[in-house]
PDB file of C-alpha atoms and ligand atoms in Angstrom:
ATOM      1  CA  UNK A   1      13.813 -43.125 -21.385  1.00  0.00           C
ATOM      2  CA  UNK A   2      16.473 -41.078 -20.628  1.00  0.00           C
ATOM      3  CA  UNK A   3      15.230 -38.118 -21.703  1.00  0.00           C
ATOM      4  CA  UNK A   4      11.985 -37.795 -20.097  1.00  0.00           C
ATOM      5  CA  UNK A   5      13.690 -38.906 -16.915  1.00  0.00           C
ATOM      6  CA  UNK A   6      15.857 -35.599 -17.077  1.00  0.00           C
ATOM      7  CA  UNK A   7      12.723 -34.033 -17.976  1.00  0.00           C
ATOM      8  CA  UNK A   8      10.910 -35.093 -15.190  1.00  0.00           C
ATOM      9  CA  UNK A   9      13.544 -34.006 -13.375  1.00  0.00           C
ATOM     10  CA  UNK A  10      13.621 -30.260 -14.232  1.00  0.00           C
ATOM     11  CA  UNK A  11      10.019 -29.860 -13.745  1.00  0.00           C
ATOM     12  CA  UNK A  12       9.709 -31.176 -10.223  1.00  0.00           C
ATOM     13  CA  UNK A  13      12.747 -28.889  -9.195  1.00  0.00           C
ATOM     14  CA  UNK A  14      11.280 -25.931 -10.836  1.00  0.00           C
ATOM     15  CA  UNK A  15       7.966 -26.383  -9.043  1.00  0.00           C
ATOM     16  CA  UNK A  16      10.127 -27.295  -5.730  1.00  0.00           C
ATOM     17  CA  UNK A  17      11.776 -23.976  -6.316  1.00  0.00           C
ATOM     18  CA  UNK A  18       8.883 -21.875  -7.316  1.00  0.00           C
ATOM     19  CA  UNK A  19       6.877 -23.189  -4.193  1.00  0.00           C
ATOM     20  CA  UNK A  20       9.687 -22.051  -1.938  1.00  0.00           C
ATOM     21  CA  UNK A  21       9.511 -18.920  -3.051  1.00  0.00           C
ATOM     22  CA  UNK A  22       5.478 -18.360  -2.697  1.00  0.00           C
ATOM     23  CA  UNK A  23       6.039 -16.569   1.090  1.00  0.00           C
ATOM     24  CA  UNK A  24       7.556 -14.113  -1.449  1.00  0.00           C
ATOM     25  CA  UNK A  25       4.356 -12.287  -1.629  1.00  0.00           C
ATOM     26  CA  UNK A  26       3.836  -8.937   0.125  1.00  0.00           C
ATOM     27  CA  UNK A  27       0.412 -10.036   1.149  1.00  0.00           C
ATOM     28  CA  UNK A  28       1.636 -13.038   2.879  1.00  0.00           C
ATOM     29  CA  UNK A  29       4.358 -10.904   4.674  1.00  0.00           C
ATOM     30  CA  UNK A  30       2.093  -8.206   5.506  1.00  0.00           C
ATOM     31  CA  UNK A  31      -1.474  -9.560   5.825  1.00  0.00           C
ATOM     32  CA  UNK A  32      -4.164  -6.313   6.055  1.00  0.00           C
ATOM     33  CA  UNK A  33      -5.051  -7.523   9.554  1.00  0.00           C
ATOM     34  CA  UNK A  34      -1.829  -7.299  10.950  1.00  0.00           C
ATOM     35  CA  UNK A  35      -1.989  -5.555  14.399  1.00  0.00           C
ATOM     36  CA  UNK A  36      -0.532  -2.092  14.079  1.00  0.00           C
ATOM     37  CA  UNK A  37       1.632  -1.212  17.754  1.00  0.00           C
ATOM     38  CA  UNK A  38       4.167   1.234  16.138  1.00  0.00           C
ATOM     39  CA  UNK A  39       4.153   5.072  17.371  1.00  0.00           C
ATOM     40  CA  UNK A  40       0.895   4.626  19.004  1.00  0.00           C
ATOM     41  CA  UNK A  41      -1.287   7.896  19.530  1.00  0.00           C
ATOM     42  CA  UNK A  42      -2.692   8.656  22.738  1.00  0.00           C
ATOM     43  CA  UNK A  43      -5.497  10.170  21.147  1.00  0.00           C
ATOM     44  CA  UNK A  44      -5.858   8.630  18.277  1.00  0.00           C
ATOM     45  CA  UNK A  45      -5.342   5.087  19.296  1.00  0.00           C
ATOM     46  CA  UNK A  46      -5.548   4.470  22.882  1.00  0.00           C
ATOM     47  CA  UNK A  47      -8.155   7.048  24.161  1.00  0.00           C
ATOM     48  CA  UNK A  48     -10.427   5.530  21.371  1.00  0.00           C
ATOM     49  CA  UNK A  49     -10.654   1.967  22.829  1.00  0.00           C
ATOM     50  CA  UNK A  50     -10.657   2.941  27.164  1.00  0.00           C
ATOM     51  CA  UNK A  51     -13.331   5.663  26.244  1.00  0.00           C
ATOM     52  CA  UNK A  52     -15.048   3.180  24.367  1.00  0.00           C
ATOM     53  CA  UNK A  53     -14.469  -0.051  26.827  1.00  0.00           C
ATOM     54  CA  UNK A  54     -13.882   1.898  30.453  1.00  0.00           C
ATOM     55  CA  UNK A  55     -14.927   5.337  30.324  1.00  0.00           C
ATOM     56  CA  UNK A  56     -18.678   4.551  31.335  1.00  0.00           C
ATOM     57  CA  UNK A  57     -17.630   3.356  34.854  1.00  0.00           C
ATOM     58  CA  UNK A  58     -14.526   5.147  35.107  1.00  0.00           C
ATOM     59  CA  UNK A  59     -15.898   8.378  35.046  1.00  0.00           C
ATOM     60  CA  UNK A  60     -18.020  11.119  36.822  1.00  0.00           C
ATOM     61  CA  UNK A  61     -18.076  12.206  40.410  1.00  0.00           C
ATOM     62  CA  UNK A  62     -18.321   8.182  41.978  1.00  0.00           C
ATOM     63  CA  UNK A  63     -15.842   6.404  39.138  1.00  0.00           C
ATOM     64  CA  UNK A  64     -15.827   2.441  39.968  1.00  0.00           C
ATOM     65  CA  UNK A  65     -13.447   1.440  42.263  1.00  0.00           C
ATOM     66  CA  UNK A  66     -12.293   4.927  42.883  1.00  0.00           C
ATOM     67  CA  UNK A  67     -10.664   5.218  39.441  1.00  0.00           C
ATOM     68  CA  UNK A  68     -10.808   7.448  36.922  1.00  0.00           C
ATOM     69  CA  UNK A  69     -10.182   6.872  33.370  1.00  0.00           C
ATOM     70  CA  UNK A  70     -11.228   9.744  31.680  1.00  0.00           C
ATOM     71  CA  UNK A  71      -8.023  11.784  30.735  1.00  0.00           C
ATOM     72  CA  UNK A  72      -4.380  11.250  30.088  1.00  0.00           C
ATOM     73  CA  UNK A  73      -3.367  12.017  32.995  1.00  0.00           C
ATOM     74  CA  UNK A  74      -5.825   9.706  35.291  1.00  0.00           C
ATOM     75  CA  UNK A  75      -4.444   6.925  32.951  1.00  0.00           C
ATOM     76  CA  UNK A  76      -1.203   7.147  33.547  1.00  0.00           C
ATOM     77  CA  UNK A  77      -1.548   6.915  37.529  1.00  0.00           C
ATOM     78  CA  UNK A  78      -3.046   3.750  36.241  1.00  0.00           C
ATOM     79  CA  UNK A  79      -0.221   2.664  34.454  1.00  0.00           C
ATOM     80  CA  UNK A  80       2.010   3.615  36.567  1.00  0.00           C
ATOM     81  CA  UNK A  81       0.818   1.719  39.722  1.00  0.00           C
ATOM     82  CA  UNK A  82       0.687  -1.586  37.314  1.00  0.00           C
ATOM     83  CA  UNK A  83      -3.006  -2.035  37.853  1.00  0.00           C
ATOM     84  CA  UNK A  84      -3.813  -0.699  33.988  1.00  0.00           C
ATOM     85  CA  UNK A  85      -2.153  -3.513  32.866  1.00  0.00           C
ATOM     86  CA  UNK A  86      -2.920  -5.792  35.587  1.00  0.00           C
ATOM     87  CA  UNK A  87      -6.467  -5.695  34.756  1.00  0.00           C
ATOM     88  CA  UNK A  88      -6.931  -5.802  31.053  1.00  0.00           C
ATOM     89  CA  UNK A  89      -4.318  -8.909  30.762  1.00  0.00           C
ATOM     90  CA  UNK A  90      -6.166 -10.447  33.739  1.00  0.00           C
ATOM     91  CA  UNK A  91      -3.006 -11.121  35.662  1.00  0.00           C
ATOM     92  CA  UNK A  92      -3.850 -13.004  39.238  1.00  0.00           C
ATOM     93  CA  UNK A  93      -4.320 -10.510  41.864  1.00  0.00           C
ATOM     94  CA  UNK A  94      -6.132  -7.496  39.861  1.00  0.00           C
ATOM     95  CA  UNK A  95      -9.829  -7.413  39.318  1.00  0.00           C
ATOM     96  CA  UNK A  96     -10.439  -8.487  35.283  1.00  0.00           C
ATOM     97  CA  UNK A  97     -11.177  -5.372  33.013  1.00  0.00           C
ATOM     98  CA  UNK A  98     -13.391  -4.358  31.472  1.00  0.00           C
ATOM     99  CA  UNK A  99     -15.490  -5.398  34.375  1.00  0.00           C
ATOM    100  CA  UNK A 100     -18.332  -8.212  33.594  1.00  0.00           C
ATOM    101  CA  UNK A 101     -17.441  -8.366  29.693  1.00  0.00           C
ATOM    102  CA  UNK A 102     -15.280 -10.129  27.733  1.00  0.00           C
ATOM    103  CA  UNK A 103     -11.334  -9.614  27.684  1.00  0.00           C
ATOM    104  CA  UNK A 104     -10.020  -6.373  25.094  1.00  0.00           C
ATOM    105  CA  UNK A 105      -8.685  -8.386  21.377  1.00  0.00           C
ATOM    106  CA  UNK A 106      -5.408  -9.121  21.622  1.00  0.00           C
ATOM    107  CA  UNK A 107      -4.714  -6.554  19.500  1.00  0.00           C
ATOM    108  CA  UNK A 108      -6.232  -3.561  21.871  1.00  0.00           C
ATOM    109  CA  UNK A 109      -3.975  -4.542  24.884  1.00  0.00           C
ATOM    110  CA  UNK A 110      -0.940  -4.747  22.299  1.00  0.00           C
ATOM    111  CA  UNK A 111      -1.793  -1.617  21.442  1.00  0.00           C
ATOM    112  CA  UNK A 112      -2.046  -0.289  24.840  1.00  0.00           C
ATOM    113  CA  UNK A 113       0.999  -1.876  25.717  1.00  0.00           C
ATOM    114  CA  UNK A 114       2.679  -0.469  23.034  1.00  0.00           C
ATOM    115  CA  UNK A 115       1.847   3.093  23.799  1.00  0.00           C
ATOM    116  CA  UNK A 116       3.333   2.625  27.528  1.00  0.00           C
ATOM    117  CA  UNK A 117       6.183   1.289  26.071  1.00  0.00           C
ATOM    118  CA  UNK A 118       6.957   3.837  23.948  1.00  0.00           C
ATOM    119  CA  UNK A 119       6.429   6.154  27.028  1.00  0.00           C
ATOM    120  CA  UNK A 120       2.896   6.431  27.645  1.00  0.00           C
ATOM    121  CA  UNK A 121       3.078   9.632  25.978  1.00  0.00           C
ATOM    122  CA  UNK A 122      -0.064  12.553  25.341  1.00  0.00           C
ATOM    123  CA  UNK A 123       0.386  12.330  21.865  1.00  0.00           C
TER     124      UNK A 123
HETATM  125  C1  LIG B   1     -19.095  -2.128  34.202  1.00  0.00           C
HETATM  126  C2  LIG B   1     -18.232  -1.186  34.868  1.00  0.00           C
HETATM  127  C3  LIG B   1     -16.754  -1.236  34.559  1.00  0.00           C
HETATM  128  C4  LIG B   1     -16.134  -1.195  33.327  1.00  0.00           C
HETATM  129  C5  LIG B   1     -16.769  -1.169  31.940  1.00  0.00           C
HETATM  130  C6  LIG B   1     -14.708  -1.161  33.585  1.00  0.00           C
HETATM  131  N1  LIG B   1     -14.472  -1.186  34.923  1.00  0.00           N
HETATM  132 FE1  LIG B   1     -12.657  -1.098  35.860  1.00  0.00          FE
HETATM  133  N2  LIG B   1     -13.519  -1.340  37.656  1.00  0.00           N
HETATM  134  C7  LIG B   1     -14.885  -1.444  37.886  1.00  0.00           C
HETATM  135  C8  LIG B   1     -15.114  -1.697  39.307  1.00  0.00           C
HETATM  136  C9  LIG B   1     -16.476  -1.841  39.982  1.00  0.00           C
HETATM  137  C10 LIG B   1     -13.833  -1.722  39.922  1.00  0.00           C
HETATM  138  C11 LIG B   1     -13.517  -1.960  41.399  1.00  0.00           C
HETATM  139  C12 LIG B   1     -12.916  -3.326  41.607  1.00  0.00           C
HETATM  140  C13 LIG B   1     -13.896  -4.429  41.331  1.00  0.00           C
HETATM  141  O1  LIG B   1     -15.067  -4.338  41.718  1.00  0.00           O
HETATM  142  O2  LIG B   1     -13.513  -5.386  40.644  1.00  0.00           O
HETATM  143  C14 LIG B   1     -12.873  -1.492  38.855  1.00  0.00           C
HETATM  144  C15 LIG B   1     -11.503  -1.473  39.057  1.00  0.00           C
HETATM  145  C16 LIG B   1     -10.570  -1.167  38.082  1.00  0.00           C
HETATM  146  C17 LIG B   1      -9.155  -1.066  38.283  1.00  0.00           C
HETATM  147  C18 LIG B   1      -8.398  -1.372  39.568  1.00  0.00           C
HETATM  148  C19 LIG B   1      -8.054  -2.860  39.484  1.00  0.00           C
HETATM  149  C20 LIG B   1      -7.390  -3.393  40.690  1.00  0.00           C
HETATM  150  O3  LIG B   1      -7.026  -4.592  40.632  1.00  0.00           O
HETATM  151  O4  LIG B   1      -7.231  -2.689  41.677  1.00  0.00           O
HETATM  152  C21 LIG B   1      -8.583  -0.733  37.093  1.00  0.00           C
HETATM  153  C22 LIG B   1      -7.102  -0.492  36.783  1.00  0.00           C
HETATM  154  C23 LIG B   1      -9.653  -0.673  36.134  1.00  0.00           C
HETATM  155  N3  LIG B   1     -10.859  -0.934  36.747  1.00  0.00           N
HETATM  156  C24 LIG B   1      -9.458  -0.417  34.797  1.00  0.00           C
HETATM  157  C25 LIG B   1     -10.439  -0.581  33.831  1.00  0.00           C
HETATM  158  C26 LIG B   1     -10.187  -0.546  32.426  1.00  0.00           C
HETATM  159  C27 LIG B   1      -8.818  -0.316  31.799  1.00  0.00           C
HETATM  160  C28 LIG B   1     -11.371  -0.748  31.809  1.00  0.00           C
HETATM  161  C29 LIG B   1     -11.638  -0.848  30.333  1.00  0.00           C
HETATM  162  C30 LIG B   1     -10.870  -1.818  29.590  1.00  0.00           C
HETATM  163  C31 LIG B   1     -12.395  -0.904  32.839  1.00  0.00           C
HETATM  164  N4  LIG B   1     -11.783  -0.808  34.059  1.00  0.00           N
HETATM  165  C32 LIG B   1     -13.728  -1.105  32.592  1.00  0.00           C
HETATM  166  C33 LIG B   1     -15.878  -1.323  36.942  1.00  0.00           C
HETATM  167  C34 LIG B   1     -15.689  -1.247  35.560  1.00  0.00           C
END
């Protein structure tokens, strides 16, 4: 009786122990869909999602709103000012971006924010 107490015993610790270790696992720690923000590239990360998302009112000779978003440089007066941010985080008091569609992932405006961050460089 004894014995398979002690045995009993050894096995539930073991599976107690080998359970706690599970988050081990690289592709628990680092799933494939994690959201990459580190040295974001202006062109190869950022201008990729406002061309795709803004660029079609932003642009031309009668932008929306006044604003372009076509370049670097027109960006950053928009991130500069706040209202880059302001509108694709839908903070109170800027108009919702993109206009009349539905919010950037999550992952986008990390992105974005990221890349101002790290100094809203033309990278
Ligand atoms: C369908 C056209 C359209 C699209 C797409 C669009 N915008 Fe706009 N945007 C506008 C209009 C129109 C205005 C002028 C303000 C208003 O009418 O809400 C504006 C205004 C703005 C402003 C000024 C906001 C403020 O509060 O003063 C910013 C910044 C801006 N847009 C950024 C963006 C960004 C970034 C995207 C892409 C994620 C985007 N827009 C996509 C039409 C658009």
């Amino acid at each position: 009786m004894k014995k398979h107490f002690l045995l009993f015993f050894i096995t539930s610790i073991t599976l107690i122990i080998s359970e706690g270790c599970s988050y081990d696992k690289e592709s628990i720690l680092y799933p494939e869909n994690a959201c990459d923000t580190l040295s974001q590239s202006f062109s190869n990360d950022i201008f990729p999602i406002i061309n795709n998302q803004c660029v079609s009112c932003h642009s031309g000779t009668t932008p929306s709103g006044g604003f372009l978003l076509n370049s670097h440089s027109t960006i950053k007066v928009q991130v500069t000012n706040g209202k880059l941010i302001g509108s694709i985080k839908h903070i109170s008091g800027y108009s919702s971006m993109p206009k009349n569609s539905p919010k950037l992932s999550d992952c986008r405006i990390e992105k974005i924010q990221a890349w101002i961050n790290q100094g809203t460089l033309n990278n």
